[in-house]
Structure formats: C-alpha cells, structure tokens
PDB file of C-alpha atoms in Angstrom:
ATOM      1  CA  MET A   1      75.921 141.464 100.158  1.00 69.00           C
ATOM      2  CA  ALA A   2      76.352 143.733  97.135  1.00 76.00           C
ATOM      3  CA  ARG A   3      73.377 145.897  96.165  1.00 86.00           C
ATOM      4  CA  THR A   4      72.239 146.706  92.629  1.00 89.00           C
ATOM      5  CA  SER A   5      73.812 150.142  92.953  1.00 94.00           C
ATOM      6  CA  ASP A   6      77.134 148.509  93.902  1.00 96.00           C
ATOM      7  CA  ILE A   7      76.994 146.270  90.842  1.00 97.00           C
ATOM      8  CA  GLU A   8      76.267 149.215  88.554  1.00 97.00           C
ATOM      9  CA  LYS A   9      79.139 151.164  90.098  1.00 98.00           C
ATOM     10  CA  ALA A  10      81.489 148.210  89.636  1.00 98.00           C
ATOM     11  CA  ALA A  11      80.447 147.893  85.979  1.00 98.00           C
ATOM     12  CA  GLY A  12      81.227 151.583  85.505  1.00 98.00           C
ATOM     13  CA  VAL A  13      84.672 151.105  87.043  1.00 98.00           C
ATOM     14  CA  LEU A  14      85.389 148.280  84.590  1.00 98.00           C
ATOM     15  CA  ARG A  15      84.256 150.394  81.626  1.00 98.00           C
ATOM     16  CA  ALA A  16      86.583 153.180  82.778  1.00 98.00           C
ATOM     17  CA  GLY A  17      89.569 150.827  82.836  1.00 98.00           C
ATOM     18  CA  GLY A  18      89.600 150.260  86.594  1.00 98.00           C
ATOM     19  CA  LEU A  19      90.000 147.145  88.714  1.00 98.00           C
ATOM     20  CA  VAL A  20      87.138 145.525  90.618  1.00 98.00           C
ATOM     21  CA  ALA A  21      87.425 142.753  93.215  1.00 98.00           C
ATOM     22  CA  LEU A  22      84.470 140.438  92.652  1.00 98.00           C
ATOM     23  CA  PRO A  23      83.169 137.385  94.487  1.00 98.00           C
ATOM     24  CA  THR A  24      82.920 134.014  92.790  1.00 98.00           C
ATOM     25  CA  GLU A  25      82.010 130.619  94.183  1.00 98.00           C
ATOM     26  CA  THR A  26      85.723 129.708  94.288  1.00 98.00           C
ATOM     27  CA  VAL A  27      87.720 132.743  95.517  1.00 98.00           C
ATOM     28  CA  TYR A  28      87.552 136.515  95.071  1.00 98.00           C
ATOM     29  CA  GLY A  29      88.919 137.694  91.740  1.00 98.00           C
ATOM     30  CA  LEU A  30      90.718 140.888  90.723  1.00 98.00           C
ATOM     31  CA  GLY A  31      88.784 141.871  87.623  1.00 98.00           C
ATOM     32  CA  ALA A  32      89.464 144.073  84.597  1.00 98.00           C
ATOM     33  CA  ASN A  33      87.839 144.560  81.206  1.00 98.00           C
ATOM     34  CA  ALA A  34      89.143 141.557  79.264  1.00 98.00           C
ATOM     35  CA  GLU A  35      89.373 143.615  76.062  1.00 98.00           C
ATOM     36  CA  ASP A  36      91.364 146.499  77.558  1.00 98.00           C
ATOM     37  CA  PRO A  37      95.111 145.688  77.412  1.00 97.00           C
ATOM     38  CA  THR A  38      96.010 148.602  79.691  1.00 98.00           C
ATOM     39  CA  ALA A  39      93.539 147.542  82.381  1.00 98.00           C
ATOM     40  CA  VAL A  40      94.644 143.915  82.080  1.00 98.00           C
ATOM     41  CA  SER A  41      98.284 144.947  82.463  1.00 97.00           C
ATOM     42  CA  ARG A  42      97.411 146.777  85.658  1.00 97.00           C
ATOM     43  CA  ILE A  43      96.264 143.470  87.201  1.00 98.00           C
ATOM     44  CA  PHE A  44      99.818 142.168  86.851  1.00 97.00           C
ATOM     45  CA  GLN A  45     101.225 145.326  88.435  1.00 97.00           C
ATOM     46  CA  VAL A  46      98.886 145.254  91.443  1.00 97.00           C
ATOM     47  CA  LYS A  47      99.404 141.539  92.084  1.00 96.00           C
ATOM     48  CA  GLY A  48     103.132 141.512  91.339  1.00 94.00           C
ATOM     49  CA  ARG A  49     102.326 138.737  88.876  1.00 93.00           C
ATOM     50  CA  PRO A  50     104.721 137.764  86.039  1.00 93.00           C
ATOM     51  CA  PRO A  51     103.258 139.012  82.729  1.00 93.00           C
ATOM     52  CA  SER A  52     103.811 135.571  81.187  1.00 92.00           C
ATOM     53  CA  HIS A  53     101.344 134.022  83.679  1.00 92.00           C
ATOM     54  CA  PRO A  54      97.934 133.758  81.923  1.00 95.00           C
ATOM     55  CA  LEU A  55      94.647 135.038  83.328  1.00 97.00           C
ATOM     56  CA  ILE A  56      91.152 133.532  83.200  1.00 98.00           C
ATOM     57  CA  VAL A  57      88.447 135.323  81.231  1.00 98.00           C
ATOM     58  CA  HIS A  58      85.082 135.180  83.018  1.00 98.00           C
ATOM     59  CA  ILE A  59      81.990 135.342  80.815  1.00 98.00           C
ATOM     60  CA  GLY A  60      78.277 135.446  81.561  1.00 98.00           C
ATOM     61  CA  GLY A  61      77.135 132.161  80.005  1.00 97.00           C
ATOM     62  CA  ALA A  62      78.084 129.157  77.891  1.00 97.00           C
ATOM     63  CA  ASP A  63      76.260 130.758  74.963  1.00 96.00           C
ATOM     64  CA  GLN A  64      79.000 133.440  74.865  1.00 97.00           C
ATOM     65  CA  LEU A  65      81.896 131.009  74.525  1.00 97.00           C
ATOM     66  CA  ASP A  66      82.106 131.273  70.737  1.00 96.00           C
ATOM     67  CA  ASP A  67      82.640 135.034  71.086  1.00 96.00           C
ATOM     68  CA  TRP A  68      85.934 134.518  72.942  1.00 97.00           C
ATOM     69  CA  VAL A  69      87.593 131.473  71.403  1.00 97.00           C
ATOM     70  CA  GLU A  70      88.562 130.427  67.895  1.00 96.00           C
ATOM     71  CA  GLU A  71      86.715 127.117  67.970  1.00 94.00           C
ATOM     72  CA  VAL A  72      84.814 124.990  70.467  1.00 96.00           C
ATOM     73  CA  PRO A  73      85.498 121.257  70.178  1.00 95.00           C
ATOM     74  CA  ALA A  74      82.647 118.897  71.011  1.00 95.00           C
ATOM     75  CA  THR A  75      84.324 117.862  74.275  1.00 96.00           C
ATOM     76  CA  ALA A  76      84.550 121.467  75.440  1.00 97.00           C
ATOM     77  CA  ARG A  77      80.927 122.093  74.502  1.00 96.00           C
ATOM     78  CA  LEU A  78      79.866 119.041  76.494  1.00 97.00           C
ATOM     79  CA  LEU A  79      81.782 120.126  79.590  1.00 97.00           C
ATOM     80  CA  ALA A  80      80.436 123.672  79.375  1.00 97.00           C
ATOM     81  CA  GLU A  81      76.864 122.377  79.133  1.00 97.00           C
ATOM     82  CA  HIS A  82      77.293 120.193  82.219  1.00 97.00           C
ATOM     83  CA  PHE A  83      79.417 122.363  84.508  1.00 98.00           C
ATOM     84  CA  TRP A  84      78.723 126.028  83.714  1.00 98.00           C
ATOM     85  CA  PRO A  85      78.044 128.107  85.656  1.00 98.00           C
ATOM     86  CA  GLY A  86      80.551 126.458  87.972  1.00 98.00           C
ATOM     87  CA  PRO A  87      84.175 126.045  89.032  1.00 98.00           C
ATOM     88  CA  LEU A  88      85.470 124.706  85.719  1.00 98.00           C
ATOM     89  CA  THR A  89      87.863 126.561  83.410  1.00 98.00           C
ATOM     90  CA  LEU A  90      88.376 125.465  79.803  1.00 98.00           C
ATOM     91  CA  VAL A  91      91.586 126.196  77.900  1.00 98.00           C
ATOM     92  CA  LEU A  92      90.873 126.735  74.198  1.00 98.00           C
ATOM     93  CA  ARG A  93      92.329 128.523  71.182  1.00 97.00           C
ATOM     94  CA  ARG A  94      92.285 132.284  71.663  1.00 97.00           C
ATOM     95  CA  GLY A  95      89.749 134.320  69.757  1.00 97.00           C
ATOM     96  CA  ARG A  96      90.827 137.717  68.392  1.00 95.00           C
ATOM     97  CA  ARG A  97      88.686 139.468  70.973  1.00 95.00           C
ATOM     98  CA  VAL A  98      91.153 138.434  73.688  1.00 97.00           C
ATOM     99  CA  PRO A  99      94.358 140.515  73.888  1.00 97.00           C
ATOM    100  CA  LEU A 100      97.659 138.698  74.311  1.00 97.00           C
ATOM    101  CA  GLU A 101      98.148 140.612  77.579  1.00 96.00           C
ATOM    102  CA  ALA A 102      95.413 138.406  79.085  1.00 97.00           C
ATOM    103  CA  THR A 103      96.940 135.135  77.867  1.00 96.00           C
ATOM    104  CA  GLY A 104     100.561 135.669  78.822  1.00 94.00           C
ATOM    105  CA  GLY A 105     101.393 135.904  75.129  1.00 95.00           C
ATOM    106  CA  LEU A 106      99.888 132.493  74.364  1.00 95.00           C
ATOM    107  CA  GLU A 107      97.483 131.609  71.558  1.00 96.00           C
ATOM    108  CA  THR A 108      95.300 129.805  74.099  1.00 97.00           C
ATOM    109  CA  VAL A 109      92.858 131.375  76.537  1.00 97.00           C
ATOM    110  CA  ALA A 110      91.332 130.107  79.779  1.00 98.00           C
ATOM    111  CA  VAL A 111      87.573 130.776  80.046  1.00 98.00           C
ATOM    112  CA  ARG A 112      84.894 130.074  82.630  1.00 98.00           C
ATOM    113  CA  VAL A 113      81.395 131.079  83.813  1.00 98.00           C
ATOM    114  CA  PRO A 114      81.343 131.735  87.579  1.00 98.00           C
ATOM    115  CA  ASP A 115      78.523 130.344  89.709  1.00 98.00           C
ATOM    116  CA  HIS A 116      77.880 133.355  91.932  1.00 98.00           C
ATOM    117  CA  PRO A 117      74.862 135.675  91.652  1.00 97.00           C
ATOM    118  CA  VAL A 118      76.910 138.833  92.219  1.00 98.00           C
ATOM    119  CA  ALA A 119      79.557 137.871  89.658  1.00 98.00           C
ATOM    120  CA  LEU A 120      76.903 136.974  87.086  1.00 98.00           C
ATOM    121  CA  ALA A 121      75.015 140.207  87.763  1.00 98.00           C
ATOM    122  CA  LEU A 122      78.226 142.190  87.254  1.00 98.00           C
ATOM    123  CA  LEU A 123      79.015 140.390  83.995  1.00 98.00           C
ATOM    124  CA  SER A 124      75.473 141.118  82.779  1.00 98.00           C
ATOM    125  CA  ALA A 125      75.622 144.788  83.777  1.00 98.00           C
ATOM    126  CA  PHE A 126      79.083 145.197  82.263  1.00 98.00           C
ATOM    127  CA  GLY A 127      78.169 143.402  79.060  1.00 97.00           C
ATOM    128  CA  GLY A 128      81.590 141.920  78.370  1.00 97.00           C
ATOM    129  CA  GLY A 129      84.271 139.548  79.617  1.00 98.00           C
ATOM    130  CA  VAL A 130      86.273 140.111  82.783  1.00 98.00           C
ATOM    131  CA  THR A 131      89.794 138.808  83.354  1.00 98.00           C
ATOM    132  CA  ALA A 132      90.043 137.910  87.022  1.00 97.00           C
ATOM    133  CA  PRO A 133      92.861 136.062  88.763  1.00 97.00           C
ATOM    134  CA  SER A 134      92.622 135.713  92.539  1.00 97.00           C
ATOM    135  CA  ALA A 135      92.609 139.095  94.302  1.00 97.00           C
ATOM    136  CA  ASN A 136      95.843 138.688  96.262  1.00 96.00           C
ATOM    137  CA  ARG A 137      99.565 139.206  95.876  1.00 94.00           C
ATOM    138  CA  PHE A 138     101.062 136.704  93.454  1.00 92.00           C
ATOM    139  CA  GLY A 139     101.854 133.338  95.013  1.00 89.00           C
ATOM    140  CA  GLN A 140     100.180 134.081  98.329  1.00 93.00           C
ATOM    141  CA  VAL A 141      97.014 132.737  99.965  1.00 96.00           C
ATOM    142  CA  SER A 142      93.896 133.302  97.883  1.00 96.00           C
ATOM    143  CA  PRO A 143      91.094 135.469  99.362  1.00 97.00           C
ATOM    144  CA  THR A 144      87.712 133.966 100.200  1.00 98.00           C
ATOM    145  CA  THR A 145      86.142 137.090 101.743  1.00 97.00           C
ATOM    146  CA  ALA A 146      86.024 140.766 100.789  1.00 97.00           C
ATOM    147  CA  GLN A 147      87.936 141.523 103.985  1.00 96.00           C
ATOM    148  CA  HIS A 148      90.845 139.381 102.790  1.00 97.00           C
ATOM    149  CA  VAL A 149      91.012 141.455  99.597  1.00 97.00           C
ATOM    150  CA  ARG A 150      90.957 144.799 101.386  1.00 96.00           C
ATOM    151  CA  ALA A 151      93.611 143.701 103.876  1.00 95.00           C
ATOM    152  CA  GLU A 152      96.000 142.491 101.178  1.00 94.00           C
ATOM    153  CA  LEU A 153      95.524 144.798  98.189  1.00 96.00           C
ATOM    154  CA  GLY A 154      94.180 147.968  99.814  1.00 95.00           C
ATOM    155  CA  ASP A 155      94.106 150.929  97.423  1.00 94.00           C
ATOM    156  CA  GLY A 156      95.338 148.758  94.556  1.00 95.00           C
ATOM    157  CA  VAL A 157      91.680 147.876  93.929  1.00 97.00           C
ATOM    158  CA  ASP A 158      89.329 150.605  92.714  1.00 98.00           C
ATOM    159  CA  PHE A 159      86.160 148.921  93.996  1.00 98.00           C
ATOM    160  CA  VAL A 160      85.408 145.819  96.088  1.00 97.00           C
ATOM    161  CA  LEU A 161      82.108 143.994  95.570  1.00 97.00           C
ATOM    162  CA  ASP A 162      81.226 142.122  98.751  1.00 97.00           C
ATOM    163  CA  GLY A 163      79.352 138.915  97.965  1.00 97.00           C
ATOM    164  CA  GLY A 164      79.969 137.163 101.276  1.00 97.00           C
ATOM    165  CA  PRO A 165      82.261 134.171 101.898  1.00 97.00           C
ATOM    166  CA  CYS A 166      83.053 131.957  98.909  1.00 98.00           C
ATOM    167  CA  GLU A 167      81.155 128.660  98.887  1.00 97.00           C
ATOM    168  CA  VAL A 168      83.740 126.399  97.215  1.00 98.00           C
ATOM    169  CA  GLY A 169      86.900 127.962  98.625  1.00 97.00           C
ATOM    170  CA  VAL A 170      89.484 126.618  96.150  1.00 97.00           C
ATOM    171  CA  GLU A 171      90.010 127.749  92.590  1.00 97.00           C
ATOM    172  CA  SER A 172      88.396 126.258  89.514  1.00 98.00           C
ATOM    173  CA  THR A 173      89.506 123.047  87.852  1.00 98.00           C
ATOM    174  CA  ILE A 174      91.391 123.852  84.651  1.00 98.00           C
ATOM    175  CA  VAL A 175      90.966 121.464  81.712  1.00 98.00           C
ATOM    176  CA  ASP A 176      93.028 121.639  78.534  1.00 97.00           C
ATOM    177  CA  ALA A 177      90.436 121.132  75.798  1.00 96.00           C
ATOM    178  CA  THR A 178      92.637 122.191  72.871  1.00 94.00           C
ATOM    179  CA  GLY A 179      93.501 118.675  71.720  1.00 86.00           C
ATOM    180  CA  GLU A 180      91.717 115.420  71.024  1.00 84.00           C
ATOM    181  CA  VAL A 181      92.370 114.110  74.542  1.00 90.00           C
ATOM    182  CA  PRO A 182      91.459 116.546  77.357  1.00 95.00           C
ATOM    183  CA  SER A 183      93.515 116.651  80.549  1.00 96.00           C
ATOM    184  CA  ILE A 184      93.392 118.373  83.928  1.00 97.00           C
ATOM    185  CA  LEU A 185      96.005 121.095  84.314  1.00 96.00           C
ATOM    186  CA  ARG A 186      94.863 122.212  87.777  1.00 96.00           C
ATOM    187  CA  PRO A 187      92.570 120.249  90.112  1.00 97.00           C
ATOM    188  CA  GLY A 188      89.821 122.392  91.606  1.00 98.00           C
ATOM    189  CA  GLY A 189      86.183 122.758  92.463  1.00 97.00           C
ATOM    190  CA  VAL A 190      84.902 120.273  89.841  1.00 98.00           C
ATOM    191  CA  THR A 191      86.261 116.843  90.709  1.00 98.00           C
ATOM    192  CA  ARG A 192      88.110 114.539  88.361  1.00 98.00           C
ATOM    193  CA  GLU A 193      85.488 111.879  89.053  1.00 98.00           C
ATOM    194  CA  ASP A 194      82.661 114.176  87.923  1.00 98.00           C
ATOM    195  CA  LEU A 195      84.519 115.125  84.752  1.00 98.00           C
ATOM    196  CA  GLU A 196      85.263 111.502  83.929  1.00 98.00           C
ATOM    197  CA  ALA A 197      81.625 110.540  84.465  1.00 98.00           C
ATOM    198  CA  VAL A 198      80.507 113.092  81.869  1.00 97.00           C
ATOM    199  CA  LEU A 199      83.260 112.319  79.355  1.00 96.00           C
ATOM    200  CA  GLY A 200      83.167 108.555  79.836  1.00 96.00           C
ATOM    201  CA  ARG A 201      86.949 108.311  79.927  1.00 95.00           C
ATOM    202  CA  PRO A 202      89.792 108.686  82.446  1.00 96.00           C
ATOM    203  CA  LEU A 203      91.566 112.044  82.649  1.00 96.00           C
ATOM    204  CA  ALA A 204      95.246 112.592  83.327  1.00 95.00           C
ATOM    205  CA  VAL A 205      96.298 115.247  85.842  1.00 94.00           C
ATOM    206  CA  HIS A 206      99.447 117.162  84.854  1.00 86.00           C
ATOM    207  CA  ALA A 207     101.553 119.062  87.409  1.00 68.00           C
ATOM    208  CA  THR A 208     103.166 120.881  84.472  1.00 62.00           C
ATOM    209  CA  SER A 209     102.138 121.174  80.835  1.00 53.00           C
ATOM    210  CA  ARG A 210     103.009 122.692  77.474  1.00 57.00           C
ATOM    211  CA  VAL A 211     100.134 125.132  78.078  1.00 57.00           C
ATOM    212  CA  ARG A 212     100.846 127.632  80.858  1.00 51.00           C
ATOM    213  CA  VAL A 213      97.897 128.112  83.200  1.00 60.00           C
ATOM    214  CA  PRO A 214      97.286 129.739  86.594  1.00 60.00           C
ATOM    215  CA  GLY A 215      98.401 127.816  89.655  1.00 53.00           C
ATOM    216  CA  GLN A 216     101.351 125.884  88.167  1.00 54.00           C
ATOM    217  CA  HIS A 217     104.099 128.025  89.731  1.00 52.00           C
ATOM    218  CA  PRO A 218     106.328 125.851  92.007  1.00 53.00           C
ATOM    219  CA  SER A 219     105.272 127.917  95.018  1.00 59.00           C
ATOM    220  CA  HIS A 220     101.697 129.143  95.110  1.00 66.00           C
ATOM    221  CA  TYR A 221      98.790 129.694  97.538  1.00 78.00           C
ATOM    222  CA  ALA A 222     101.466 130.164 100.209  1.00 87.00           C
ATOM    223  CA  PRO A 223     101.133 131.786 103.652  1.00 93.00           C
ATOM    224  CA  ARG A 224     104.022 133.687 105.224  1.00 92.00           C
ATOM    225  CA  ALA A 225     104.755 130.655 107.404  1.00 96.00           C
ATOM    226  CA  ARG A 226     106.575 127.741 105.783  1.00 96.00           C
ATOM    227  CA  VAL A 227     104.277 124.782 105.169  1.00 97.00           C
ATOM    228  CA  VAL A 228     105.755 121.368 105.982  1.00 97.00           C
ATOM    229  CA  LEU A 229     103.963 118.231 104.765  1.00 97.00           C
ATOM    230  CA  VAL A 230     104.244 115.038 106.816  1.00 96.00           C
ATOM    231  CA  GLU A 231     102.361 111.753 107.117  1.00 95.00           C
ATOM    232  CA  PRO A 232      99.177 112.050 109.238  1.00 93.00           C
ATOM    233  CA  GLU A 233     100.524 109.830 112.006  1.00 92.00           C
ATOM    234  CA  LYS A 234     103.655 111.998 112.284  1.00 94.00           C
ATOM    235  CA  VAL A 235     101.993 115.429 112.414  1.00 94.00           C
ATOM    236  CA  VAL A 236     101.884 115.736 116.195  1.00 94.00           C
ATOM    237  CA  ALA A 237     105.394 114.396 116.843  1.00 95.00           C
ATOM    238  CA  GLU A 238     107.027 116.512 114.110  1.00 96.00           C
ATOM    239  CA  ALA A 239     105.169 119.640 115.209  1.00 96.00           C
ATOM    240  CA  GLU A 240     106.067 119.228 118.856  1.00 96.00           C
ATOM    241  CA  LEU A 241     109.732 118.615 117.994  1.00 97.00           C
ATOM    242  CA  ALA A 242     109.854 121.843 115.961  1.00 97.00           C
ATOM    243  CA  GLN A 243     108.108 123.719 118.789  1.00 97.00           C
ATOM    244  CA  GLU A 244     110.725 122.444 121.263  1.00 96.00           C
ATOM    245  CA  ARG A 245     113.431 123.749 118.924  1.00 96.00           C
ATOM    246  CA  GLY A 246     112.068 127.281 119.217  1.00 97.00           C
ATOM    247  CA  HIS A 247     109.695 127.562 116.264  1.00 97.00           C
ATOM    248  CA  ARG A 248     106.211 129.033 116.542  1.00 97.00           C
ATOM    249  CA  VAL A 249     104.396 126.019 115.147  1.00 97.00           C
ATOM    250  CA  GLY A 250     100.936 125.813 113.660  1.00 97.00           C
ATOM    251  CA  VAL A 251      99.309 122.419 113.159  1.00 97.00           C
ATOM    252  CA  PHE A 252      96.602 121.244 110.784  1.00 97.00           C
ATOM    253  CA  LEU A 253      95.226 118.465 112.977  1.00 94.00           C
ATOM    254  CA  PRO A 254      93.701 115.643 110.849  1.00 93.00           C
ATOM    255  CA  PRO A 255      90.170 114.449 111.710  1.00 91.00           C
ATOM    256  CA  SER A 256      91.594 111.161 113.020  1.00 87.00           C
ATOM    257  CA  LEU A 257      93.535 113.114 115.679  1.00 86.00           C
ATOM    258  CA  THR A 258      90.876 115.645 116.674  1.00 77.00           C
ATOM    259  CA  ASP A 259      91.101 114.713 120.364  1.00 77.00           C
ATOM    260  CA  ALA A 260      94.905 114.749 120.491  1.00 82.00           C
ATOM    261  CA  ALA A 261      96.621 117.232 122.791  1.00 86.00           C
ATOM    262  CA  VAL A 262      99.333 119.072 120.860  1.00 91.00           C
ATOM    263  CA  LYS A 263     102.058 121.273 122.297  1.00 94.00           C
ATOM    264  CA  ALA A 264     102.153 123.926 119.608  1.00 95.00           C
ATOM    265  CA  HIS A 265     101.747 127.668 119.153  1.00 96.00           C
ATOM    266  CA  ALA A 266      98.395 127.240 117.355  1.00 96.00           C
ATOM    267  CA  VAL A 267      96.215 124.322 116.294  1.00 95.00           C
ATOM    268  CA  ALA A 268      93.586 124.232 113.524  1.00 94.00           C
ATOM    269  CA  ALA A 269      91.226 121.262 113.345  1.00 93.00           C
ATOM    270  CA  VAL A 270      90.768 119.938 109.805  1.00 95.00           C
ATOM    271  CA  PRO A 271      87.093 119.215 108.947  1.00 95.00           C
ATOM    272  CA  ALA A 272      86.220 115.632 108.114  1.00 94.00           C
ATOM    273  CA  SER A 273      84.152 116.812 105.126  1.00 97.00           C
ATOM    274  CA  MET A 274      86.274 117.610 102.069  1.00 97.00           C
ATOM    275  CA  ASN A 275      83.738 120.263 101.028  1.00 97.00           C
ATOM    276  CA  ALA A 276      84.141 122.009 104.385  1.00 98.00           C
ATOM    277  CA  TYR A 277      87.919 121.598 104.267  1.00 97.00           C
ATOM    278  CA  ALA A 278      88.143 123.154 100.799  1.00 98.00           C
ATOM    279  CA  ARG A 279      85.856 126.017 101.860  1.00 97.00           C
ATOM    280  CA  GLY A 280      87.979 126.748 104.925  1.00 97.00           C
ATOM    281  CA  LEU A 281      91.501 125.895 103.711  1.00 97.00           C
ATOM    282  CA  TYR A 282      92.713 129.387 102.863  1.00 97.00           C
ATOM    283  CA  GLY A 283      91.051 130.856 105.934  1.00 96.00           C
ATOM    284  CA  LEU A 284      92.927 128.372 108.149  1.00 96.00           C
ATOM    285  CA  LEU A 285      96.250 129.257 106.509  1.00 97.00           C
ATOM    286  CA  ARG A 286      95.561 132.956 107.047  1.00 96.00           C
ATOM    287  CA  GLU A 287      94.520 132.329 110.661  1.00 96.00           C
ATOM    288  CA  LEU A 288      97.803 130.594 111.515  1.00 97.00           C
ATOM    289  CA  ASP A 289      99.734 133.392 109.807  1.00 95.00           C
ATOM    290  CA  GLN A 290      97.872 135.968 111.869  1.00 95.00           C
ATOM    291  CA  LYS A 291      98.734 134.056 115.045  1.00 97.00           C
ATOM    292  CA  GLY A 292     102.422 134.459 114.244  1.00 97.00           C
ATOM    293  CA  CYS A 293     103.325 130.907 113.250  1.00 97.00           C
ATOM    294  CA  ASP A 294     106.556 130.456 111.305  1.00 97.00           C
ATOM    295  CA  LEU A 295     105.989 126.762 110.503  1.00 97.00           C
ATOM    296  CA  ILE A 296     102.732 125.005 109.633  1.00 98.00           C
ATOM    297  CA  PHE A 297     102.638 121.204 109.760  1.00 97.00           C
ATOM    298  CA  ALA A 298      99.980 119.506 107.649  1.00 97.00           C
ATOM    299  CA  SER A 299      99.250 116.185 105.991  1.00 96.00           C
ATOM    300  CA  LEU A 300      97.665 115.520 102.628  1.00 96.00           C
ATOM    301  CA  PRO A 301      94.104 114.200 102.399  1.00 96.00           C
ATOM    302  CA  ALA A 302      93.210 111.232 100.222  1.00 95.00           C
ATOM    303  CA  GLU A 303      93.499 112.459  96.632  1.00 96.00           C
ATOM    304  CA  GLU A 304      89.964 111.749  95.538  1.00 96.00           C
ATOM    305  CA  GLY A 305      87.031 114.124  95.094  1.00 97.00           C
ATOM    306  CA  LEU A 306      87.902 117.583  96.415  1.00 98.00           C
ATOM    307  CA  GLY A 307      90.796 115.994  98.313  1.00 97.00           C
ATOM    308  CA  LEU A 308      92.776 116.122  95.053  1.00 97.00           C
ATOM    309  CA  ALA A 309      92.397 119.912  94.854  1.00 97.00           C
ATOM    310  CA  ILE A 310      93.224 120.373  98.556  1.00 97.00           C
ATOM    311  CA  ALA A 311      96.348 118.212  98.234  1.00 97.00           C
ATOM    312  CA  ASN A 312      97.379 120.236  95.166  1.00 95.00           C
ATOM    313  CA  ARG A 313      97.034 123.519  97.082  1.00 96.00           C
ATOM    314  CA  LEU A 314      98.971 122.238 100.087  1.00 96.00           C
ATOM    315  CA  ARG A 315     101.801 120.981  97.855  1.00 95.00           C
ATOM    316  CA  ARG A 316     102.013 124.335  96.089  1.00 93.00           C
ATOM    317  CA  ALA A 317     101.868 126.156  99.439  1.00 94.00           C
ATOM    318  CA  ALA A 318     104.767 124.021 100.673  1.00 94.00           C
ATOM    319  CA  GLY A 319     106.717 124.689  97.495  1.00 87.00           C
ATOM    320  CA  PRO A 320     109.865 122.760  96.588  1.00 70.00           C
ATOM    321  CA  ARG A 321     110.613 122.117 100.292  1.00 51.00           C
ATOM    322  CA  GLU A 322     107.597 119.875 100.544  1.00 43.00           C
ATOM    323  CA  SER A 323     108.313 117.472 103.369  1.00 40.00           C
ATOM    324  CA  SER A 324     110.408 117.032 106.489  1.00 39.00           C
TER     325      SER A 324
END
C-alpha cells in the first residue's frame, strides 16, 4: 500500500507534468494534471489512444464540481450527493478550467470522485484535478493491480502508486447529465437500478450517443485472445469443438456448469456473485491470455445489477465478431 511519502512524490510528478498510475476502486488510472495540455496529450501517446477519445477528470469531492463544469443541473447535483465518492461519472458542460485536450475537443467533460483512500489522498496533496483513463494500452484489458500497469506500460509511466487490488473491478458508470433527461452512456460500478431509485425514473442505456465518452469504441477491454460469446448451455460444446479443431481454447465456465468437465486448454470458473465476477473479470481475461489461449468462450450474465456492466465489457471485448 502506498505510503505518505509515495503520495507526496506522485503529487510532485503531476506538478512537473509527469504521468502517475493511481489506484481507484474501479481500475488503475493513468493520471496527468488536468489543466496541463502537454501532460494530458502525453496520456494519449503512452496509451496509443485516439486524441478524439475523451478522458475523465477526477476531483477530490462533490464540493469541487462547480470549479470544473459550466453549470450543475439539479439532477447531476442529486447524483453527486448520493454516489460520490464512488464509481459514477457525470458528463456535463465543460468549464474553462478544462483544456479541450482532455475532452477530445468536445464542450462536455466527464467528471468523477474516486472512492479509494490513496486516490483521494493524492488528489488532496496535488490540489487539483487529474485526468485518468485506465492505465493500459488503448482497447486492451484494464488493469486492476499495480503489477498489471507495470507489465503493460513499463517506462511510459513516471510513477506507479500501489493501492492494492481494485475493489469494484470494472470502470465507472457514465451518465449524460447535460440534458433534461439523463441517460447511461456506459454501464459500470453504480447499477442502473440504484440510479433509478435515486432519480425516481427509468434510465435508458445507450450503446452509442451524440456525446463521445470512454468505453464506446466497438472493440474495447479486449485480451489478445479472441472472445466468442455463446449461450450458457452451449459454452462447453462450442469450446470443445474449437479445441478439437486445433485452437488453444479458454473457457469462462458459468456457475451452473461449475462441475462440468471441459476439454480445453484452460478453464476459468465464473463466480456466482456478480460483485466477485466484476472484481475478477479483467484478471480472468489476463490469466487466459497468459496461458496462451487464442480463443475465449464466454456467456453473458443476466443484465441486471452489475451483470449489465459485465455483459457490456464482454461484448466490447468480443468486438464486432460477437458470437459464434
């Protein structure tokens, strides 16, 4: 776990225009001073991320929101009060403090308050906002440990703050709060059901939107192996057929089939708890990559609670070639 001296060093790196990998409750982020266009641009270079793909600005508390956006509608204020710190990102009109480099050239900005003691301590020590997409190569599996960051980005990061494994394991929920009717642009760590309970109204979930946000690329969160989505009852048969045809097959075995014997290169048991599944999802994808799989067969969980976010990540990992 990061020490006070580590946090102070990381804050100094940010002030000097460097990049810091920081832990959050969702995934590890690759952070830069949100008000330094040169430092922000370096994030895109290190990740290989298109410059039109917006970043999320992390701030230290809901009381700072007005400093970073043009206006805060009542709905956004309500959501911030209920879910911050936490895995919720609000898209609002950009304040002049935010450079266009951080928003992909848009007049909207994505903002959140992370729920991790190390991240909050860094934001306090730094005294400003930190842009921080996931600390991995663009489109690939997000990191949930400091070791994942070091293995993937190496010297591209000036300092890595180790805050232990991430508790949530999937990225934040992104809500478009710019209009009269809010909508979910990316399912994540705050469930649709929880948002609807606070707002007292149903929320639409949009796979694409007029507002560009992180995580809407057709292929995202993807391992080196190709992910193939099939119905739960077909996972074993489809995997074994591909294995017989010469593929090195990895299988996400659903809870209902935990005791099944599978002839495959590698098998990962899916937890019955959606919280545990979300926390371990990216680690399982990395594990099957490391075991040399070239195909990973998986099925989608029920799209309720965190299952909606997990299904979203698996679809993006599979990309346009979603099913067999």
